[in-house]
PDB file of C-alpha atoms in Angstrom:
ATOM      1  CA  MET A 192      13.626  30.710  49.632  1.00 48.00           C
ATOM      2  CA  THR A 193      15.419  33.604  48.015  1.00 50.00           C
ATOM      3  CA  THR A 194      18.136  31.957  46.037  1.00 64.00           C
ATOM      4  CA  ASP A 195      21.383  33.672  45.106  1.00 83.00           C
ATOM      5  CA  ALA A 196      20.791  32.784  41.465  1.00 92.00           C
ATOM      6  CA  GLN A 197      21.681  35.105  38.608  1.00 95.00           C
ATOM      7  CA  VAL A 198      18.575  36.995  37.418  1.00 96.00           C
ATOM      8  CA  LEU A 199      17.647  36.735  33.715  1.00 96.00           C
ATOM      9  CA  GLU A 200      14.995  38.904  32.141  1.00 95.00           C
ATOM     10  CA  HIS A 201      12.109  37.249  30.322  1.00 94.00           C
ATOM     11  CA  ALA A 202      13.467  36.904  26.754  1.00 94.00           C
ATOM     12  CA  GLU A 203      16.937  35.973  27.979  1.00 96.00           C
ATOM     13  CA  PHE A 204      15.450  33.326  30.258  1.00 96.00           C
ATOM     14  CA  LEU A 205      13.342  31.816  27.480  1.00 96.00           C
ATOM     15  CA  ASP A 206      16.392  31.752  25.198  1.00 96.00           C
ATOM     16  CA  SER A 207      18.324  29.816  27.846  1.00 97.00           C
ATOM     17  CA  VAL A 208      15.741  27.004  27.879  1.00 98.00           C
ATOM     18  CA  LYS A 209      16.586  24.138  25.522  1.00 98.00           C
ATOM     19  CA  PHE A 210      13.462  22.183  24.610  1.00 98.00           C
ATOM     20  CA  ASP A 211      14.168  18.596  23.533  1.00 95.00           C
ATOM     21  CA  ALA A 212      13.200  16.923  20.229  1.00 94.00           C
ATOM     22  CA  ARG A 213       9.614  16.658  21.538  1.00 94.00           C
ATOM     23  CA  GLY A 214       9.654  20.362  22.469  1.00 97.00           C
ATOM     24  CA  LEU A 215       9.734  19.606  26.208  1.00 97.00           C
ATOM     25  CA  VAL A 216      11.768  20.350  29.328  1.00 98.00           C
ATOM     26  CA  THR A 217      11.591  18.658  32.720  1.00 98.00           C
ATOM     27  CA  ALA A 218      10.058  20.783  35.492  1.00 98.00           C
ATOM     28  CA  VAL A 219      10.764  19.955  39.137  1.00 98.00           C
ATOM     29  CA  VAL A 220       8.236  21.491  41.528  1.00 98.00           C
ATOM     30  CA  GLN A 221       9.711  22.244  44.933  1.00 98.00           C
ATOM     31  CA  ASP A 222       7.764  23.603  47.911  1.00 98.00           C
ATOM     32  CA  ALA A 223       9.068  27.144  48.499  1.00 97.00           C
ATOM     33  CA  GLU A 224       8.670  26.758  52.256  1.00 97.00           C
ATOM     34  CA  SER A 225       9.551  23.153  53.161  1.00 97.00           C
ATOM     35  CA  LEU A 226      11.779  22.730  50.056  1.00 97.00           C
ATOM     36  CA  GLU A 227      10.288  19.262  49.629  1.00 97.00           C
ATOM     37  CA  VAL A 228      10.183  18.065  46.011  1.00 98.00           C
ATOM     38  CA  LEU A 229       6.456  17.777  45.293  1.00 98.00           C
ATOM     39  CA  MET A 230       6.257  16.530  41.716  1.00 98.00           C
ATOM     40  CA  VAL A 231       8.078  16.410  38.401  1.00 98.00           C
ATOM     41  CA  ALA A 232       6.269  17.170  35.161  1.00 98.00           C
ATOM     42  CA  TRP A 233       6.943  18.461  31.650  1.00 98.00           C
ATOM     43  CA  MET A 234       6.590  21.828  29.967  1.00 98.00           C
ATOM     44  CA  ASN A 235       6.625  22.942  26.376  1.00 98.00           C
ATOM     45  CA  ARG A 236       7.278  26.566  25.497  1.00 97.00           C
ATOM     46  CA  GLU A 237       3.610  27.537  25.774  1.00 98.00           C
ATOM     47  CA  ALA A 238       3.296  25.912  29.222  1.00 98.00           C
ATOM     48  CA  LEU A 239       6.388  27.776  30.420  1.00 98.00           C
ATOM     49  CA  GLU A 240       5.145  31.102  29.078  1.00 97.00           C
ATOM     50  CA  ARG A 241       1.713  30.600  30.654  1.00 97.00           C
ATOM     51  CA  THR A 242       3.323  29.619  33.978  1.00 98.00           C
ATOM     52  CA  ALA A 243       5.400  32.812  33.954  1.00 96.00           C
ATOM     53  CA  GLU A 244       2.359  34.921  33.003  1.00 96.00           C
ATOM     54  CA  LEU A 245      -0.135  33.342  35.428  1.00 96.00           C
ATOM     55  CA  GLY A 246       2.196  32.733  38.350  1.00 97.00           C
ATOM     56  CA  GLN A 247       0.698  29.234  38.543  1.00 98.00           C
ATOM     57  CA  ALA A 248       2.073  25.927  37.278  1.00 98.00           C
ATOM     58  CA  VAL A 249       0.988  25.018  33.753  1.00 98.00           C
ATOM     59  CA  PHE A 250       2.428  21.818  32.278  1.00 98.00           C
ATOM     60  CA  TRP A 251       2.272  19.757  29.132  1.00 98.00           C
ATOM     61  CA  SER A 252       0.463  16.482  29.756  1.00 96.00           C
ATOM     62  CA  ARG A 253       2.347  13.804  27.815  1.00 93.00           C
ATOM     63  CA  SER A 254      -0.479  11.283  28.265  1.00 92.00           C
ATOM     64  CA  ARG A 255      -3.307  13.598  27.225  1.00 95.00           C
ATOM     65  CA  ARG A 256      -1.116  15.567  24.798  1.00 96.00           C
ATOM     66  CA  GLU A 257      -2.482  18.898  25.944  1.00 98.00           C
ATOM     67  CA  ILE A 258      -1.722  21.962  28.020  1.00 98.00           C
ATOM     68  CA  TRP A 259      -2.527  21.186  31.651  1.00 97.00           C
ATOM     69  CA  HIS A 260      -3.205  23.988  34.114  1.00 98.00           C
ATOM     70  CA  LYS A 261      -2.507  22.056  37.309  1.00 97.00           C
ATOM     71  CA  GLY A 262      -5.496  22.430  39.664  1.00 96.00           C
ATOM     72  CA  ALA A 263      -8.002  23.407  36.962  1.00 96.00           C
ATOM     73  CA  THR A 264     -10.069  20.309  37.770  1.00 93.00           C
ATOM     74  CA  SER A 265      -8.909  19.446  41.330  1.00 93.00           C
ATOM     75  CA  GLY A 266      -8.616  22.989  42.686  1.00 95.00           C
ATOM     76  CA  ASN A 267      -5.078  22.123  43.745  1.00 95.00           C
ATOM     77  CA  PHE A 268      -3.372  24.961  41.899  1.00 97.00           C
ATOM     78  CA  ILE A 269       0.337  25.545  42.440  1.00 98.00           C
ATOM     79  CA  ASP A 270       1.436  29.163  42.844  1.00 98.00           C
ATOM     80  CA  VAL A 271       4.910  29.646  41.404  1.00 98.00           C
ATOM     81  CA  GLU A 272       7.270  32.074  43.135  1.00 96.00           C
ATOM     82  CA  GLU A 273      10.494  31.475  41.308  1.00 96.00           C
ATOM     83  CA  ILE A 274      11.612  29.638  38.151  1.00 97.00           C
ATOM     84  CA  LEU A 275      15.201  28.438  37.890  1.00 98.00           C
ATOM     85  CA  VAL A 276      16.899  26.921  34.847  1.00 98.00           C
ATOM     86  CA  ASP A 277      19.874  24.567  34.956  1.00 98.00           C
ATOM     87  CA  CYS A 278      23.313  24.965  33.350  1.00 97.00           C
ATOM     88  CA  ASP A 279      22.416  23.216  30.097  1.00 95.00           C
ATOM     89  CA  GLY A 280      18.870  24.584  29.940  1.00 97.00           C
ATOM     90  CA  ASP A 281      16.959  21.312  29.826  1.00 96.00           C
ATOM     91  CA  THR A 282      15.508  21.317  33.341  1.00 98.00           C
ATOM     92  CA  LEU A 283      13.561  23.859  35.383  1.00 98.00           C
ATOM     93  CA  VAL A 284      12.957  24.112  39.117  1.00 98.00           C
ATOM     94  CA  LEU A 285       9.773  25.866  40.222  1.00 98.00           C
ATOM     95  CA  LEU A 286       9.768  27.162  43.782  1.00 98.00           C
ATOM     96  CA  ALA A 287       6.105  27.010  44.541  1.00 98.00           C
ATOM     97  CA  ARG A 288       3.239  27.093  47.030  1.00 98.00           C
ATOM     98  CA  PRO A 289       0.640  24.358  46.431  1.00 97.00           C
ATOM     99  CA  HIS A 290      -3.029  25.042  47.302  1.00 97.00           C
ATOM    100  CA  GLY A 291      -3.468  21.392  48.286  1.00 96.00           C
ATOM    101  CA  PRO A 292      -1.944  17.952  47.699  1.00 96.00           C
ATOM    102  CA  ALA A 293       0.406  18.023  44.705  1.00 96.00           C
ATOM    103  CA  CYS A 294      -0.117  14.326  43.939  1.00 95.00           C
ATOM    104  CA  HIS A 295      -3.160  12.947  42.135  1.00 92.00           C
ATOM    105  CA  THR A 296      -3.284  10.240  44.851  1.00 94.00           C
ATOM    106  CA  GLY A 297      -4.064  12.932  47.420  1.00 94.00           C
ATOM    107  CA  ALA A 298      -0.589  12.777  48.933  1.00 95.00           C
ATOM    108  CA  ARG A 299       1.240  16.022  49.769  1.00 95.00           C
ATOM    109  CA  THR A 300       4.075  15.005  47.466  1.00 97.00           C
ATOM    110  CA  CYS A 301       4.344  12.450  44.655  1.00 97.00           C
ATOM    111  CA  PHE A 302       7.524  11.137  46.337  1.00 98.00           C
ATOM    112  CA  PHE A 303       5.918   9.157  49.168  1.00 97.00           C
ATOM    113  CA  ARG A 304       7.880   5.911  48.761  1.00 97.00           C
ATOM    114  CA  ARG A 305      11.562   5.304  49.411  1.00 96.00           C
ATOM    115  CA  LEU A 306      14.116   2.546  49.153  1.00 96.00           C
ATOM    116  CA  GLU A 307      14.948   0.785  52.413  1.00 93.00           C
ATOM    117  CA  SER A 308      18.406   1.853  53.593  1.00 85.00           C
ATOM    118  CA  ASP A 309      21.272  -0.562  54.266  1.00 78.00           C
ATOM    119  CA  LEU A 310      20.953   0.170  57.978  1.00 75.00           C
ATOM    120  CA  GLU A 311      17.247  -0.685  57.975  1.00 82.00           C
ATOM    121  CA  ARG A 312      17.857  -3.880  55.993  1.00 79.00           C
ATOM    122  CA  GLU A 313      20.486  -5.068  58.445  1.00 77.00           C
ATOM    123  CA  GLN A 314      18.252  -4.636  61.476  1.00 70.00           C
TER     124      GLN A 314
ATOM    125  CA  MET B 268      15.979  14.929  56.115  1.00 48.00           C
ATOM    126  CA  THR B 269      14.178  11.889  57.368  1.00 50.00           C
ATOM    127  CA  THR B 270      11.091  11.751  55.235  1.00 64.00           C
ATOM    128  CA  ASP B 271       7.889  10.077  56.317  1.00 83.00           C
ATOM    129  CA  ALA B 272       7.863   8.070  53.087  1.00 92.00           C
ATOM    130  CA  GLN B 273       6.704   4.472  52.936  1.00 95.00           C
ATOM    131  CA  VAL B 274       9.703   2.102  52.986  1.00 96.00           C
ATOM    132  CA  LEU B 275      10.032  -0.408  50.127  1.00 96.00           C
ATOM    133  CA  GLU B 276      12.549  -3.227  50.198  1.00 95.00           C
ATOM    134  CA  HIS B 277      15.012  -3.548  47.330  1.00 94.00           C
ATOM    135  CA  ALA B 278      13.107  -5.773  44.857  1.00 94.00           C
ATOM    136  CA  GLU B 279       9.805  -4.021  45.549  1.00 96.00           C
ATOM    137  CA  PHE B 280      11.448  -0.635  44.996  1.00 96.00           C
ATOM    138  CA  LEU B 281      13.007  -1.709  41.696  1.00 96.00           C
ATOM    139  CA  ASP B 282       9.645  -3.090  40.560  1.00 96.00           C
ATOM    140  CA  SER B 283       8.024   0.275  41.280  1.00 97.00           C
ATOM    141  CA  VAL B 284      10.390   2.096  38.903  1.00 98.00           C
ATOM    142  CA  LYS B 285       9.008   2.456  35.388  1.00 98.00           C
ATOM    143  CA  PHE B 286      11.813   2.979  32.893  1.00 98.00           C
ATOM    144  CA  ASP B 287      10.726   4.746  29.701  1.00 95.00           C
ATOM    145  CA  ALA B 288      11.067   3.509  26.107  1.00 94.00           C
ATOM    146  CA  ARG B 289      14.784   4.384  26.266  1.00 94.00           C
ATOM    147  CA  GLY B 290      15.128   2.477  29.544  1.00 97.00           C
ATOM    148  CA  LEU B 291      15.570   5.679  31.569  1.00 97.00           C
ATOM    149  CA  VAL B 292      14.101   7.511  34.552  1.00 98.00           C
ATOM    150  CA  THR B 293      14.687  11.105  35.631  1.00 98.00           C
ATOM    151  CA  ALA B 294      16.749  11.498  38.810  1.00 98.00           C
ATOM    152  CA  VAL B 295      16.567  14.728  40.828  1.00 98.00           C
ATOM    153  CA  VAL B 296      19.522  15.193  43.175  1.00 98.00           C
ATOM    154  CA  GLN B 297      18.634  17.188  46.274  1.00 98.00           C
ATOM    155  CA  ASP B 298      21.091  18.237  48.979  1.00 98.00           C
ATOM    156  CA  ALA B 299      20.127  16.261  52.105  1.00 97.00           C
ATOM    157  CA  GLU B 300      21.074  19.176  54.338  1.00 97.00           C
ATOM    158  CA  SER B 301      20.115  22.406  52.516  1.00 97.00           C
ATOM    159  CA  LEU B 302      17.410  20.642  50.429  1.00 97.00           C
ATOM    160  CA  GLU B 303      18.595  22.672  47.439  1.00 97.00           C
ATOM    161  CA  VAL B 304      18.060  20.907  44.103  1.00 98.00           C
ATOM    162  CA  LEU B 305      21.617  20.358  42.836  1.00 98.00           C
ATOM    163  CA  MET B 306      21.169  18.669  39.467  1.00 98.00           C
ATOM    164  CA  VAL B 307      18.864  16.491  37.404  1.00 98.00           C
ATOM    165  CA  ALA B 308      20.204  13.532  35.441  1.00 98.00           C
ATOM    166  CA  TRP B 309      19.077  10.173  34.063  1.00 98.00           C
ATOM    167  CA  MET B 310      19.393   6.590  35.259  1.00 98.00           C
ATOM    168  CA  ASN B 311      18.893   3.253  33.596  1.00 98.00           C
ATOM    169  CA  ARG B 312      18.347   0.150  35.693  1.00 97.00           C
ATOM    170  CA  GLU B 313      22.065  -0.568  35.992  1.00 98.00           C
ATOM    171  CA  ALA B 314      22.784   3.010  37.144  1.00 98.00           C
ATOM    172  CA  LEU B 315      20.050   2.771  39.771  1.00 98.00           C
ATOM    173  CA  GLU B 316      21.285  -0.595  41.037  1.00 97.00           C
ATOM    174  CA  ARG B 317      24.879   0.663  41.218  1.00 97.00           C
ATOM    175  CA  THR B 318      23.733   3.811  43.048  1.00 98.00           C
ATOM    176  CA  ALA B 319      21.901   1.701  45.633  1.00 96.00           C
ATOM    177  CA  GLU B 320      24.891  -0.648  46.010  1.00 96.00           C
ATOM    178  CA  LEU B 321      27.621   2.017  46.162  1.00 96.00           C
ATOM    179  CA  GLY B 322      25.711   4.679  48.083  1.00 97.00           C
ATOM    180  CA  GLN B 323      27.005   7.155  45.485  1.00 98.00           C
ATOM    181  CA  ALA B 324      25.227   8.652  42.490  1.00 98.00           C
ATOM    182  CA  VAL B 325      25.701   6.697  39.261  1.00 98.00           C
ATOM    183  CA  PHE B 326      23.842   7.991  36.196  1.00 98.00           C
ATOM    184  CA  TRP B 327      23.391   7.151  32.532  1.00 98.00           C
ATOM    185  CA  SER B 328      25.050   9.782  30.357  1.00 96.00           C
ATOM    186  CA  ARG B 329      22.740  10.393  27.407  1.00 93.00           C
ATOM    187  CA  SER B 330      25.423  12.284  25.477  1.00 92.00           C
ATOM    188  CA  ARG B 331      28.209   9.727  25.995  1.00 95.00           C
ATOM    189  CA  ARG B 332      25.814   6.764  26.064  1.00 96.00           C
ATOM    190  CA  GLU B 333      27.547   5.168  29.019  1.00 98.00           C
ATOM    191  CA  ILE B 334      27.297   4.582  32.748  1.00 98.00           C
ATOM    192  CA  TRP B 335      28.589   7.653  34.542  1.00 97.00           C
ATOM    193  CA  HIS B 336      29.829   7.401  38.131  1.00 98.00           C
ATOM    194  CA  LYS B 337      29.508  11.084  39.031  1.00 97.00           C
ATOM    195  CA  GLY B 338      32.817  12.316  40.457  1.00 96.00           C
ATOM    196  CA  ALA B 339      34.955   9.545  38.931  1.00 96.00           C
ATOM    197  CA  THR B 340      36.928  12.140  36.956  1.00 93.00           C
ATOM    198  CA  SER B 341      36.269  15.352  38.951  1.00 93.00           C
ATOM    199  CA  GLY B 342      36.414  13.869  42.442  1.00 95.00           C
ATOM    200  CA  ASN B 343      33.026  15.461  43.096  1.00 95.00           C
ATOM    201  CA  PHE B 344      31.257  12.274  44.128  1.00 97.00           C
ATOM    202  CA  ILE B 345      27.718  12.491  45.475  1.00 98.00           C
ATOM    203  CA  ASP B 346      26.928  10.333  48.503  1.00 98.00           C
ATOM    204  CA  VAL B 347      23.320   9.187  48.400  1.00 98.00           C
ATOM    205  CA  GLU B 348      21.407   8.893  51.674  1.00 96.00           C
ATOM    206  CA  GLU B 349      17.904   8.208  50.478  1.00 96.00           C
ATOM    207  CA  ILE B 350      16.206   7.319  47.178  1.00 97.00           C
ATOM    208  CA  LEU B 351      12.540   8.204  46.686  1.00 98.00           C
ATOM    209  CA  VAL B 352      10.298   7.194  43.788  1.00 98.00           C
ATOM    210  CA  ASP B 353       7.228   9.106  42.648  1.00 98.00           C
ATOM    211  CA  CYS B 354       3.625   7.910  42.349  1.00 97.00           C
ATOM    212  CA  ASP B 355       3.907   6.747  38.756  1.00 95.00           C
ATOM    213  CA  GLY B 356       7.464   5.448  39.077  1.00 97.00           C
ATOM    214  CA  ASP B 357       9.120   7.528  36.367  1.00 96.00           C
ATOM    215  CA  THR B 358      11.085   9.944  38.556  1.00 98.00           C
ATOM    216  CA  LEU B 359      13.481   9.496  41.467  1.00 98.00           C
ATOM    217  CA  VAL B 360      14.664  11.950  44.105  1.00 98.00           C
ATOM    218  CA  LEU B 361      18.082  11.296  45.639  1.00 98.00           C
ATOM    219  CA  LEU B 362      18.714  12.946  48.987  1.00 98.00           C
ATOM    220  CA  ALA B 363      22.447  13.337  48.837  1.00 98.00           C
ATOM    221  CA  ARG B 364      25.648  14.876  50.165  1.00 98.00           C
ATOM    222  CA  PRO B 365      27.955  16.182  47.421  1.00 97.00           C
ATOM    223  CA  HIS B 366      31.754  16.082  47.923  1.00 97.00           C
ATOM    224  CA  GLY B 367      32.082  19.310  45.920  1.00 96.00           C
ATOM    225  CA  PRO B 368      30.266  21.407  43.318  1.00 96.00           C
ATOM    226  CA  ALA B 369      27.496  19.375  41.675  1.00 95.00           C
ATOM    227  CA  CYS B 370      27.653  21.368  38.430  1.00 95.00           C
ATOM    228  CA  HIS B 371      30.296  20.832  35.741  1.00 92.00           C
ATOM    229  CA  THR B 372      30.661  24.666  35.651  1.00 94.00           C
ATOM    230  CA  GLY B 373      31.993  24.576  39.209  1.00 94.00           C
ATOM    231  CA  ALA B 374      28.771  25.983  40.674  1.00 95.00           C
ATOM    232  CA  ARG B 375      27.323  24.425  43.825  1.00 95.00           C
ATOM    233  CA  THR B 376      24.102  23.671  41.967  1.00 97.00           C
ATOM    234  CA  CYS B 377      23.253  23.480  38.259  1.00 97.00           C
ATOM    235  CA  PHE B 378      20.286  25.809  38.972  1.00 98.00           C
ATOM    236  CA  PHE B 379      22.179  29.095  39.251  1.00 97.00           C
ATOM    237  CA  ARG B 380      19.958  31.212  36.951  1.00 97.00           C
ATOM    238  CA  ARG B 381      16.404  32.328  37.534  1.00 96.00           C
ATOM    239  CA  LEU B 382      13.667  34.253  35.774  1.00 96.00           C
ATOM    240  CA  GLU B 383      13.224  37.862  36.885  1.00 93.00           C
ATOM    241  CA  SER B 384      10.072  38.161  38.983  1.00 85.00           C
ATOM    242  CA  ASP B 385       7.174  40.504  38.163  1.00 78.00           C
ATOM    243  CA  LEU B 386       8.109  42.630  41.166  1.00 75.00           C
ATOM    244  CA  GLU B 387      11.682  42.981  39.981  1.00 82.00           C
ATOM    245  CA  ARG B 388      10.590  43.830  36.436  1.00 79.00           C
ATOM    246  CA  GLU B 389       8.292  46.582  37.685  1.00 77.00           C
ATOM    247  CA  GLN B 390      10.992  48.290  39.711  1.00 69.00           C
TER     248      GLN B 390
END
């Protein structure tokens, strides 16, 4: 997807990102081809800078409290094509191409469960 | 989009959602037609239950500390077609149809800025 988003150069982009009290922003990973949302994780400033440098998703693991280069152990790296930031700077969208399943369960996407719709319930 | 996600009935779905220490989960709003990510907001249990009931996005406003029926003041309601939950239950995706701009700036999506790509920088 080539979005019609306004292009910010590196320093300007980093300035637009507002890390929270823990130094984190939410990062939504979206498949650049299918546009499916694959996973949502967290980034601190270092993770964001390494993602931009590497062209692969690097997060902050809140449970392990460390930088997490997604795929470093599983091989399921996520190539990042585009990084978008939202209006108030506290959320990123990564348009990305995963090497394999994005979910640690082996599923293509972490979002593999949904709420039954009203129509389905009434049947 | 009709996803191939596993269908959970109402109580089972609510049980699968893990609210954080503040009682919140992240909610990613995705356009059901274009699949563009429109906005990311937060929900507490009440907001999620009201969203499911109403079929329109209801969030928890962290700044105002109150339930926020999106569109109640602007008219830009967001009809929700499908609610997905991720593997560890701390993030939702809403597949939705917005009545108008999703962003408070008047933009179609909150993600209207992106980082310059390497290719663009080198030109």
